[in-house]
Amino acid sequence: MLRSLAMIRSRLALVATFTLFMSACSGRPRALGLPAATDGKQPKTLLAGTARIATLDLTSGFPEVAGGGGVFPFPVERTYFGLVNALNDVGKNEDIKGVFVSLGETQLDFTHAEELGGLLKTLRVPVTCHAHTLGNQSAWLVAKGCDSIWLSPAGSLETIGLAAQSLYLGELLEKVGVQADFVSAGKFKSFAETFIRSGPTDEARESLLVTLRSIREAWLSESAASRKQAKNLAEDFEGGPFTPAEAQAHGLIDQIGYAPEALLSLKKQTKTENVQPSFGPQANRGGSAPLLGLLRSLVGDEADLDSKPRVALVPLVGSISMAGGGAFESQGITSSAMHKTLERLKNNDAVKAVVLRIDSPGGSALASDLIWKDVMALRSRKPVVASVGSMAASGGYYIASATNRIIAPRSSIVGSIGVVGGKFSVNSALERFGVHAVTFPASPRPDAEGRAAYLSLLTPWNDAMKERVRAQIVVVYDLFLKRVAEGRKKPVELIAKSAEGRIWSGVQGLERGLVDEFGGLEASLVAARRLAGLPKDAPVSFEGLNESWLELLFQGETPDAEQADARLHSFLLRQSALAQTMPRALQPYLNAVNAVANGDNVLALSPYMITLE
């Protein structure tokens, strides 16, 4: 094992060098963030009692998971949790006289905008925000949370109204000879429509539009209530794009100028010269280097594990599967890795409560059920809170239902309680090139061929096999209803009224008893502390990264040198350029295909491949 670890370290060192080189040479434009120190040095740490402006650089983003930054784990301090934590620190620090937020061209989810805008709004000091471009989401953030909004002279305000886009591949698959065989439980469970139709059914259209209108209402009403300078914000927010001058004329922004000018204006307003980076690349919050954190997870060094009573935060982001590592997945939720994480937290007496940060459209029904069981076991020992990100749909909601309390933003998507099953067959496509597949069943039974080729990509399902699959789907759907009812402590009949695969906004979810209260990550951490009887300032630990890396690399084994080398090489290859550069709108479709290709033929997956802009 020592030799294996030495080899791992060697390979990681080489990959680190290569990654740094690629980062430096990438053709992708660098994010333009806060004005850098003119002397080229890192900002000095200011002593307590020194008046200062806190800066939050959001231009590089803030992923939900610590591994979201590429091959090496993204620093926890730079995650969304780190940002929420930084905002809390800023709010408690009496030396902070103003806050400067740099957005650049950052794209963020509606749920992030909703929570961050609310957190900024609670600060007792002036908040100035600067952006190059403001979209639907970021405009919501600044309208809610910023006292002064600046836009770059060549920028734009692109508030154009909400819409969801969904692709329909039925005609394309038919033309290339790929047959999609799918059956579902729930009239709104329209996942299969993506692959078998050229447009939505009436039920699918109704479900999606009603949910979008609910999110739109929250977006417009909260923005209008906060941005008093805009005379007709509700209409203007859907009337873009606007030039900076037009946006200013409508009262949607306050000033036009560059980031240094905006920061200088705040300095004059607060009569404060000192600047202290609180979040972003320039902030130094004492975290360890990403590579060191990875090596610790490989070695299993837990000597620095905090023994203080605390809340554990576990991110569950991406599609759900039995074992990750699909060709198109850069992150995801695996039942095996989650089992290890939840078991460890259950048996750790220092962990008094757990927050599951769920942002998932679902995936494998089997994996979802196994994780549900582990969450219920954890809940029997200590409080568990579900914090919904942009969505906890289908399998994501399956897991959330096992917690003591579900907290979701108004703009989130929840529900989608339904099941779909299917596979793709490529035999017709191959026959066009003279390739023919023949099945040789060993059994003499008349139906032996269809059964033996049940999971084959070379044989489509006949009517009898579809009925067999449909029977399976109905059983899993009934189990889904039962699990949600048990977790939520509600009658199955009541849960069934909100099921059938239908999605709901966070607002609708609260009305229907699928959600317990509105809020984001901060509200979830507050609830967890309260349920556990912990003080308001009890620490929070970011969990789950170690098991995920070990699971992906070694699947729980202790490898020899050759195995360690081969598996690490395979793991790095899986972080393919395709997965990293794939357009955001196509990623859900590829994850869905990947789930089926991995053998997860019964799926608790959101009925829509939605890109909400």
XYZ file of C-alpha atoms in Angstrom:
613
model
C 0.000 0.000 0.000
C 2.885 2.404 0.714
C 4.196 1.852 -2.774
C 0.692 2.504 -4.141
C 0.443 5.799 -2.298
C 3.897 6.852 -3.494
C 2.837 6.175 -7.050
C -0.411 8.093 -6.519
C 1.503 11.077 -5.194
C 3.830 10.941 -8.173
C 0.995 10.835 -10.681
C -0.911 13.562 -8.891
C 2.139 15.798 -8.965
C 2.430 15.317 -12.721
C -1.267 15.910 -13.252
C -1.147 19.007 -11.057
C 1.620 20.452 -13.221
C -0.312 19.638 -16.386
C -3.539 21.092 -14.968
C -1.852 24.327 -13.965
C -0.295 24.599 -17.422
C -3.643 24.026 -19.105
C -5.308 26.570 -16.838
C -2.697 29.170 -17.747
C -2.937 28.467 -21.477
C -6.687 28.056 -21.744
C -8.374 30.101 -24.439
C -11.342 30.769 -22.174
C -11.472 34.430 -21.076
C -10.504 35.005 -17.480
C -13.203 36.360 -15.206
C -12.716 40.042 -14.481
C -13.170 40.329 -10.739
C -12.222 42.808 -8.074
C -9.563 45.412 -8.751
C -6.210 43.817 -7.932
C -3.732 45.378 -5.534
C -1.654 47.895 -7.474
C 1.603 46.631 -5.984
C 0.901 43.076 -7.086
C 0.934 41.782 -3.514
C -1.732 39.849 -1.680
C -4.053 42.063 0.407
C -2.900 42.427 3.993
C -4.902 40.917 6.820
C -6.270 43.830 8.807
C -6.222 43.944 12.599
C -9.415 43.844 14.634
C -10.770 47.305 15.191
C -9.705 48.539 11.759
C -12.605 49.896 9.703
C -12.811 48.157 6.339
C -14.869 47.279 3.294
C -15.502 43.582 2.757
C -15.263 42.449 -0.869
C -17.035 39.431 -2.320
C -15.680 38.309 -5.702
C -18.304 36.072 -7.315
C -16.823 36.208 -10.823
C -15.331 32.700 -10.587
C -18.565 31.149 -9.376
C -19.342 29.123 -6.274
C -20.082 25.418 -6.892
C -22.168 23.435 -4.434
C -19.554 20.708 -4.071
C -15.899 20.974 -3.128
C -14.957 18.786 -6.091
C -16.620 21.059 -8.625
C -13.506 22.829 -9.820
C -12.066 20.179 -12.140
C -9.653 17.300 -11.528
C -8.724 18.470 -8.025
C -11.206 19.332 -5.302
C -12.457 22.895 -5.364
C -11.557 24.540 -2.021
C -14.426 24.382 0.454
C -13.915 28.095 1.132
C -14.825 28.816 -2.507
C -18.029 26.742 -2.567
C -21.544 28.035 -2.071
C -21.308 26.961 1.558
C -18.126 29.007 1.850
C -19.913 32.034 0.392
C -22.832 31.744 2.821
C -20.336 31.341 5.659
C -18.417 34.432 4.479
C -21.614 36.484 4.436
C -22.369 35.386 7.988
C -18.883 36.458 9.088
C -19.319 39.823 7.396
C -22.638 40.353 9.152
C -21.109 39.672 12.569
C -18.009 41.834 12.102
C -18.536 45.340 13.480
C -15.388 46.544 11.697
C -17.103 46.085 8.322
C -18.463 49.454 7.164
C -19.505 48.462 3.664
C -19.702 45.488 1.301
C -18.594 45.436 -2.342
C -19.867 42.581 -4.538
C -18.279 41.913 -7.933
C -20.406 39.747 -10.229
C -18.659 40.080 -13.590
C -20.637 37.899 -15.984
C -21.423 35.211 -13.433
C -24.363 32.939 -14.178
C -26.159 31.555 -11.165
C -29.303 29.630 -10.349
C -32.531 31.334 -9.352
C -32.347 29.662 -5.942
C -28.841 31.054 -5.333
C -29.996 34.520 -6.371
C -33.006 34.269 -4.078
C -30.984 33.331 -1.002
C -27.915 35.495 -1.598
C -30.063 38.545 -2.285
C -31.859 37.936 0.984
C -28.607 37.520 2.933
C -27.155 40.733 1.488
C -30.384 42.553 2.338
C -29.969 41.700 6.033
C -26.538 43.344 6.279
C -26.567 46.546 8.324
C -24.038 48.351 6.076
C -24.189 49.784 2.531
C -23.885 47.143 -0.186
C -22.574 48.134 -3.624
C -22.713 45.637 -6.488
C -20.935 45.794 -9.836
C -21.516 43.609 -12.888
C -20.560 43.470 -16.535
C -23.787 41.693 -17.462
C -26.937 41.093 -15.452
C -29.319 38.304 -16.417
C -32.641 37.170 -14.998
C -31.037 35.544 -11.972
C -28.283 38.026 -11.136
C -30.716 40.931 -11.598
C -32.894 39.330 -8.905
C -29.887 39.092 -6.596
C -28.890 42.760 -6.954
C -32.478 44.019 -6.802
C -32.993 42.233 -3.485
C -29.635 42.744 -1.843
C -27.780 45.788 -3.211
C -28.203 49.414 -2.218
C -26.239 50.639 -5.240
C -26.078 48.750 -8.559
C -23.323 49.509 -11.092
C -23.077 48.208 -14.657
C -20.048 48.386 -16.968
C -20.330 50.917 -19.826
C -20.218 48.192 -22.479
C -22.347 45.794 -20.447
C -26.035 44.978 -20.654
C -29.070 44.154 -18.534
C -30.557 41.000 -20.017
C -33.770 40.575 -18.036
C -35.898 38.977 -20.710
C -38.400 36.864 -18.795
C -38.359 33.243 -17.671
C -38.557 30.271 -19.996
C -37.681 26.622 -19.932
C -36.404 24.825 -23.005
C -36.707 21.119 -23.561
C -35.403 19.136 -26.518
C -37.430 16.412 -28.222
C -35.342 13.819 -30.009
C -38.005 11.406 -31.236
C -37.723 12.236 -34.953
C -33.929 12.271 -34.848
C -33.708 8.863 -33.182
C -36.203 7.455 -35.682
C -34.155 8.782 -38.593
C -30.918 7.248 -37.334
C -32.620 3.961 -36.454
C -32.468 4.110 -32.661
C -35.597 2.867 -30.893
C -36.438 4.206 -27.427
C -38.553 1.772 -25.388
C -39.952 3.452 -22.276
C -42.901 2.955 -19.948
C -43.818 5.149 -17.003
C -46.043 5.388 -13.932
C -47.766 8.759 -13.620
C -49.466 10.754 -16.373
C -47.107 13.692 -15.794
C -43.982 11.522 -15.825
C -42.986 12.742 -19.252
C -39.279 11.890 -19.202
C -39.704 9.486 -22.120
C -41.238 12.213 -24.287
C -37.754 13.574 -24.848
C -36.814 10.426 -26.761
C -40.069 9.320 -28.403
C -41.916 12.517 -29.365
C -41.373 15.692 -31.361
C -43.157 17.834 -28.740
C -44.791 17.716 -25.296
C -48.101 16.173 -24.325
C -50.821 18.433 -22.945
C -50.167 17.116 -19.424
C -46.442 17.842 -19.663
C -47.068 21.347 -20.996
C -49.545 22.110 -18.219
C -47.263 20.860 -15.433
C -44.276 22.829 -16.659
C -46.108 26.087 -17.376
C -47.887 26.141 -14.007
C -44.575 25.625 -12.217
C -42.797 28.277 -14.279
C -45.536 30.806 -13.584
C -45.182 30.171 -9.861
C -41.416 30.789 -10.039
C -42.030 33.888 -12.178
C -44.367 35.324 -9.556
C -41.724 34.950 -6.830
C -39.053 36.459 -9.106
C -41.092 39.527 -10.037
C -42.800 40.191 -6.714
C -39.665 39.940 -4.575
C -37.608 42.039 -6.994
C -40.282 44.747 -7.248
C -40.736 44.877 -3.482
C -36.995 45.426 -2.973
C -36.152 47.733 -5.892
C -38.235 50.803 -5.120
C -36.241 52.939 -7.587
C -37.838 51.096 -10.509
C -41.254 52.568 -11.295
C -42.494 49.522 -13.208
C -40.054 46.723 -12.469
C -42.515 43.886 -13.056
C -42.947 44.968 -16.681
C -39.359 46.071 -17.257
C -37.881 42.831 -15.941
C -39.398 41.048 -18.919
C -38.700 43.822 -21.418
C -34.960 43.473 -21.936
C -32.283 43.318 -23.056
C -31.360 46.878 -22.106
C -28.263 48.963 -22.692
C -26.728 50.406 -19.509
C -28.300 53.816 -20.250
C -31.737 52.242 -20.769
C -31.405 50.184 -17.584
C -30.499 53.310 -15.641
C -33.412 55.232 -17.135
C -35.812 52.506 -15.987
C -34.342 52.574 -12.482
C -33.054 48.993 -12.752
C -29.462 50.101 -12.036
C -28.031 53.182 -10.337
C -24.684 53.924 -11.983
C -22.684 53.163 -15.123
C -18.952 52.643 -14.658
C -16.114 50.245 -14.014
C -15.472 48.139 -10.923
C -12.687 50.407 -9.525
C -15.009 53.403 -9.831
C -17.790 51.589 -8.015
C -15.423 50.546 -5.228
C -14.071 54.102 -4.944
C -17.634 55.394 -4.629
C -18.290 53.018 -1.730
C -15.046 54.078 -0.061
C -16.154 57.705 -0.220
C -19.617 56.848 1.049
C -18.273 54.907 4.040
C -15.180 57.083 4.515
C -13.164 53.873 4.576
C -9.971 53.154 2.633
C -9.148 49.651 3.849
C -10.358 46.685 1.809
C -10.470 43.093 3.037
C -11.314 40.300 0.533
C -13.868 38.031 2.212
C -14.715 35.649 -0.658
C -13.083 34.797 -3.970
C -9.617 34.075 -5.333
C -7.982 36.855 -3.284
C -9.561 35.841 0.016
C -7.412 33.804 2.374
C -9.659 32.041 4.828
C -7.072 29.602 6.088
C -8.061 26.618 3.990
C -5.588 23.936 2.900
C -4.446 23.585 -0.682
C -6.715 21.429 -2.874
C -3.933 18.909 -3.628
C -3.127 18.484 0.068
C -6.798 17.887 0.799
C -6.936 15.196 -1.886
C -3.843 13.438 -0.577
C -5.297 13.432 2.924
C -8.442 11.807 1.639
C -6.410 9.103 -0.101
C -4.242 8.395 2.925
C -7.255 8.498 5.226
C -5.679 10.925 7.698
C -8.428 12.029 10.095
C -6.178 13.305 12.852
C -7.507 16.838 12.452
C -11.158 15.785 12.585
C -13.044 18.300 14.703
C -14.485 16.686 17.832
C -16.644 19.673 18.788
C -20.436 19.289 18.667
C -21.387 20.402 15.181
C -23.673 20.212 12.170
C -22.480 18.179 9.187
C -23.267 19.488 5.695
C -23.409 16.814 2.982
C -23.795 17.895 -0.676
C -25.864 15.628 -2.930
C -25.471 17.158 -6.374
C -26.168 15.615 -9.772
C -27.841 12.468 -11.021
C -28.258 9.452 -8.748
C -26.701 6.107 -9.609
C -25.520 2.898 -8.003
C -21.908 3.594 -8.976
C -20.805 6.794 -10.711
C -18.315 7.387 -13.434
C -20.364 7.562 -16.594
C -18.869 8.959 -19.763
C -20.743 12.235 -19.485
C -20.771 12.761 -15.714
C -18.345 15.064 -13.941
C -20.170 14.711 -10.644
C -23.078 12.801 -9.214
C -24.578 10.925 -6.264
C -23.693 7.262 -5.770
C -25.471 5.052 -3.261
C -22.255 3.280 -2.245
C -20.383 6.506 -1.453
C -23.387 8.012 0.313
C -23.788 4.872 2.439
C -20.259 5.280 3.776
C -20.725 8.978 4.463
C -24.078 8.599 6.220
C -22.922 5.599 8.259
C -19.902 7.525 9.472
C -21.989 10.530 10.433
C -24.560 8.346 12.156
C -21.891 6.833 14.404
C -20.025 10.082 15.075
C -21.223 11.455 18.403
C -19.727 14.878 17.650
C -22.151 15.291 14.733
C -25.412 16.384 16.333
C -27.376 17.126 13.160
C -26.975 16.696 9.403
C -28.011 18.935 6.517
C -28.341 17.241 3.127
C -27.847 19.877 0.430
C -29.832 18.313 -2.428
C -29.641 19.560 -5.992
C -30.659 16.604 -8.119
C -33.147 15.647 -10.860
C -33.035 12.022 -9.652
C -31.736 8.936 -11.386
C -31.664 5.267 -10.428
C -34.750 4.253 -8.424
C -32.787 1.493 -6.676
C -29.987 3.850 -5.641
C -32.542 6.427 -4.459
C -34.271 3.830 -2.291
C -30.999 2.631 -0.767
C -30.006 6.195 0.119
C -33.523 6.807 1.499
C -33.032 3.839 3.849
C -29.654 5.185 5.013
C -31.133 8.643 5.646
C -33.979 7.123 7.669
C -31.428 5.210 9.758
C -29.451 8.422 10.294
C -32.650 10.262 11.217
C -33.337 7.705 13.960
C -30.148 8.875 15.703
C -30.085 12.645 15.038
C -32.010 15.376 13.187
C -31.623 15.507 9.413
C -32.660 18.518 7.332
C -33.016 18.608 3.549
C -31.827 21.874 2.004
C -33.108 22.028 -1.571
C -30.895 23.744 -4.138
C -32.316 24.378 -7.594
C -34.271 21.125 -7.475
C -35.050 17.999 -5.498
C -37.010 16.164 -8.151
C -37.983 12.516 -8.437
C -35.094 10.546 -6.877
C -33.861 13.791 -5.343
C -37.201 14.238 -3.592
C -37.257 10.514 -2.761
C -34.157 11.125 -0.617
C -35.394 14.454 0.779
C -38.593 12.815 2.032
C -36.579 10.757 4.523
C -35.397 13.846 6.420
C -37.058 15.481 9.421
C -37.583 18.765 7.608
C -37.482 19.943 3.987
C -36.498 23.568 3.403
C -36.668 24.929 -0.153
C -36.461 28.306 -1.907
C -39.586 29.634 -3.587
C -37.890 29.320 -6.971
C -36.836 25.691 -6.547
C -38.445 22.628 -8.161
C -39.632 19.732 -6.005
C -41.762 16.628 -6.370
C -41.861 14.672 -9.626
C -42.974 11.603 -7.674
C -43.066 9.050 -10.467
C -41.073 6.297 -12.149
C -39.992 5.599 -15.712
C -38.175 2.633 -17.191
C -36.697 1.899 -20.556
C -33.770 1.310 -22.836
C -32.457 2.195 -26.293
C -32.134 -0.259 -29.160
C -29.735 0.321 -32.046
C -30.402 -2.763 -34.161
C -32.233 -0.798 -36.886
C -29.357 1.662 -37.128
C -26.857 -1.185 -37.526
C -28.988 -2.932 -40.139
C -28.672 0.119 -42.388
C -24.977 -0.711 -42.600
C -25.522 -4.412 -43.162
C -24.979 -5.433 -39.529
C -27.566 -7.915 -38.231
C -28.008 -9.142 -34.671
C -29.241 -12.679 -33.971
C -30.171 -13.920 -30.482
C -29.641 -17.607 -29.611
C -31.654 -18.468 -26.479
C -30.736 -21.664 -24.654
C -34.309 -22.253 -23.475
C -36.905 -23.759 -25.846
C -39.669 -21.558 -24.396
C -41.464 -19.417 -27.029
C -40.709 -16.228 -25.129
C -37.112 -17.131 -24.268
C -35.525 -14.903 -26.913
C -37.266 -11.728 -25.774
C -36.521 -12.400 -22.107
C -32.881 -13.312 -22.637
C -32.315 -10.112 -24.636
C -34.268 -8.010 -22.149
C -31.412 -5.560 -21.533
C -29.730 -5.886 -24.912
C -29.128 -2.807 -27.057
C -29.611 -5.013 -30.100
C -33.203 -6.135 -29.454
C -36.256 -3.900 -28.935
C -39.000 -4.879 -26.496
C -42.077 -6.638 -27.810
C -45.528 -5.916 -26.346
C -45.302 -8.726 -23.806
C -41.971 -7.499 -22.484
C -43.254 -3.913 -22.242
C -46.103 -5.144 -20.062
C -43.633 -6.989 -17.826
C -41.594 -3.798 -17.465
C -44.753 -1.781 -16.832
C -45.636 -4.113 -13.969
C -42.199 -3.503 -12.457
C -42.591 0.248 -12.824
C -45.965 0.228 -11.043
C -44.478 -1.696 -8.115
C -41.601 0.787 -7.786
C -44.028 3.714 -8.093
C -46.170 2.328 -5.270
C -43.015 1.908 -3.199
C -42.028 5.509 -3.987
C -45.401 6.740 -2.679
C -45.058 4.583 0.425
C -41.525 5.834 1.141
C -42.521 9.495 0.798
C -45.578 8.963 2.980
C -43.519 7.230 5.655
C -40.818 9.868 5.631
C -43.276 12.777 5.635
C -45.607 11.029 8.126
C -48.593 11.589 5.878
C -51.190 9.227 4.371
C -50.283 7.632 1.044
C -53.552 8.935 -0.397
C -52.513 12.519 0.374
C -49.074 12.090 -1.211
C -50.680 10.499 -4.285
C -52.566 13.764 -4.982
C -49.214 15.494 -5.574
C -47.617 12.581 -7.424
C -48.123 11.182 -10.949
C -44.685 12.571 -11.856
C -45.790 16.208 -11.613
C -43.238 18.879 -10.712
C -43.957 21.762 -8.336
C -42.282 25.032 -7.456
C -41.131 25.589 -3.889
C -44.233 27.748 -3.346
C -46.524 24.995 -4.608
C -44.563 22.421 -2.621
C -45.248 24.264 0.633
C -48.934 24.558 -0.228
C -49.147 20.814 -0.891
C -47.159 19.677 2.134
C -44.120 18.549 0.159
C -42.003 21.308 1.745
C -41.957 22.513 5.354
C -40.653 26.069 4.992
C -39.073 28.488 2.560
C -35.359 29.135 2.774
C -31.915 28.328 1.470
C -28.771 26.833 2.922
C -28.493 29.331 5.786
C -32.080 28.683 6.930
C -31.399 24.945 6.788
C -28.309 25.236 8.983
C -30.279 27.353 11.468
C -33.034 24.721 11.548
C -30.534 21.896 12.063
C -28.919 23.670 15.012
C -32.341 24.329 16.513
C -33.511 20.725 16.135
C -30.280 19.463 17.689
C -30.359 21.953 20.558
C -27.045 23.464 19.474
C -26.071 27.119 19.977
C -26.577 29.497 17.047
C -22.824 29.654 16.403
C -22.217 25.890 16.470
C -19.650 24.965 13.777
C -20.482 23.281 10.478
C -18.288 20.674 8.781
C -18.333 20.040 5.022
C -18.628 16.269 4.560
C -18.697 13.560 1.949
C -15.674 14.390 -0.226
C -13.371 11.635 1.078
C -15.760 8.769 0.390
C -16.584 10.062 -3.085
C -12.934 10.141 -4.188
C -12.109 6.791 -2.620
C -15.242 5.246 -4.080
C -14.436 6.464 -7.573
C -10.806 5.430 -7.378
C -10.788 2.157 -5.477
C -14.388 1.039 -4.881
C -13.525 0.287 -1.256
C -10.555 -1.985 -2.031
C -6.898 -1.697 -1.053
C -5.135 -1.728 -4.436
C -1.611 -2.748 -5.270
C 0.688 -0.422 -7.206
C -0.499 -1.416 -10.698
C -4.177 -1.206 -9.720
C -3.675 2.193 -8.118
C -1.922 3.489 -11.222
C -4.516 2.093 -13.631
C -7.528 3.271 -11.668
C -6.203 6.745 -11.099
C -5.425 7.014 -14.808
C -8.946 5.812 -15.646
C -10.477 8.262 -13.190
C -8.630 11.215 -14.678
C -9.672 10.212 -18.182
C -13.303 10.200 -17.064
C -13.024 13.901 -16.310
C -13.168 14.273 -20.061
C -13.050 17.460 -22.067
C -16.505 16.501 -23.329
C -17.992 16.567 -19.834
C -16.273 19.835 -18.970
C -17.082 21.722 -22.176
C -20.529 20.289 -22.922
C -23.116 23.086 -23.271
C -25.181 23.487 -20.120
C -28.422 22.847 -22.015
C -27.253 19.402 -23.209
C -25.800 18.105 -19.935
C -29.125 16.779 -18.522
C -29.824 14.787 -21.687
C -26.402 13.172 -21.602
C -26.763 12.324 -17.922
C -30.118 10.705 -18.659
C -28.696 8.615 -21.502
C -25.737 7.753 -19.314
C -28.019 6.430 -16.555
C -29.718 4.046 -18.974
C -26.392 3.047 -20.540
C -25.084 2.162 -17.063
C -27.893 -0.367 -16.659
C -30.252 1.748 -14.522
C -33.376 0.779 -16.449
C -35.834 1.814 -13.713
C -35.453 5.526 -13.062
C -36.847 8.005 -10.580
C -35.835 10.891 -12.819
C -37.350 14.310 -13.432
C -39.781 14.202 -16.378
C -38.163 17.219 -17.999
C -34.679 17.861 -19.216
C -35.062 21.515 -18.187
C -32.739 24.426 -18.765
C -34.304 27.312 -16.846
C -32.945 30.667 -18.025
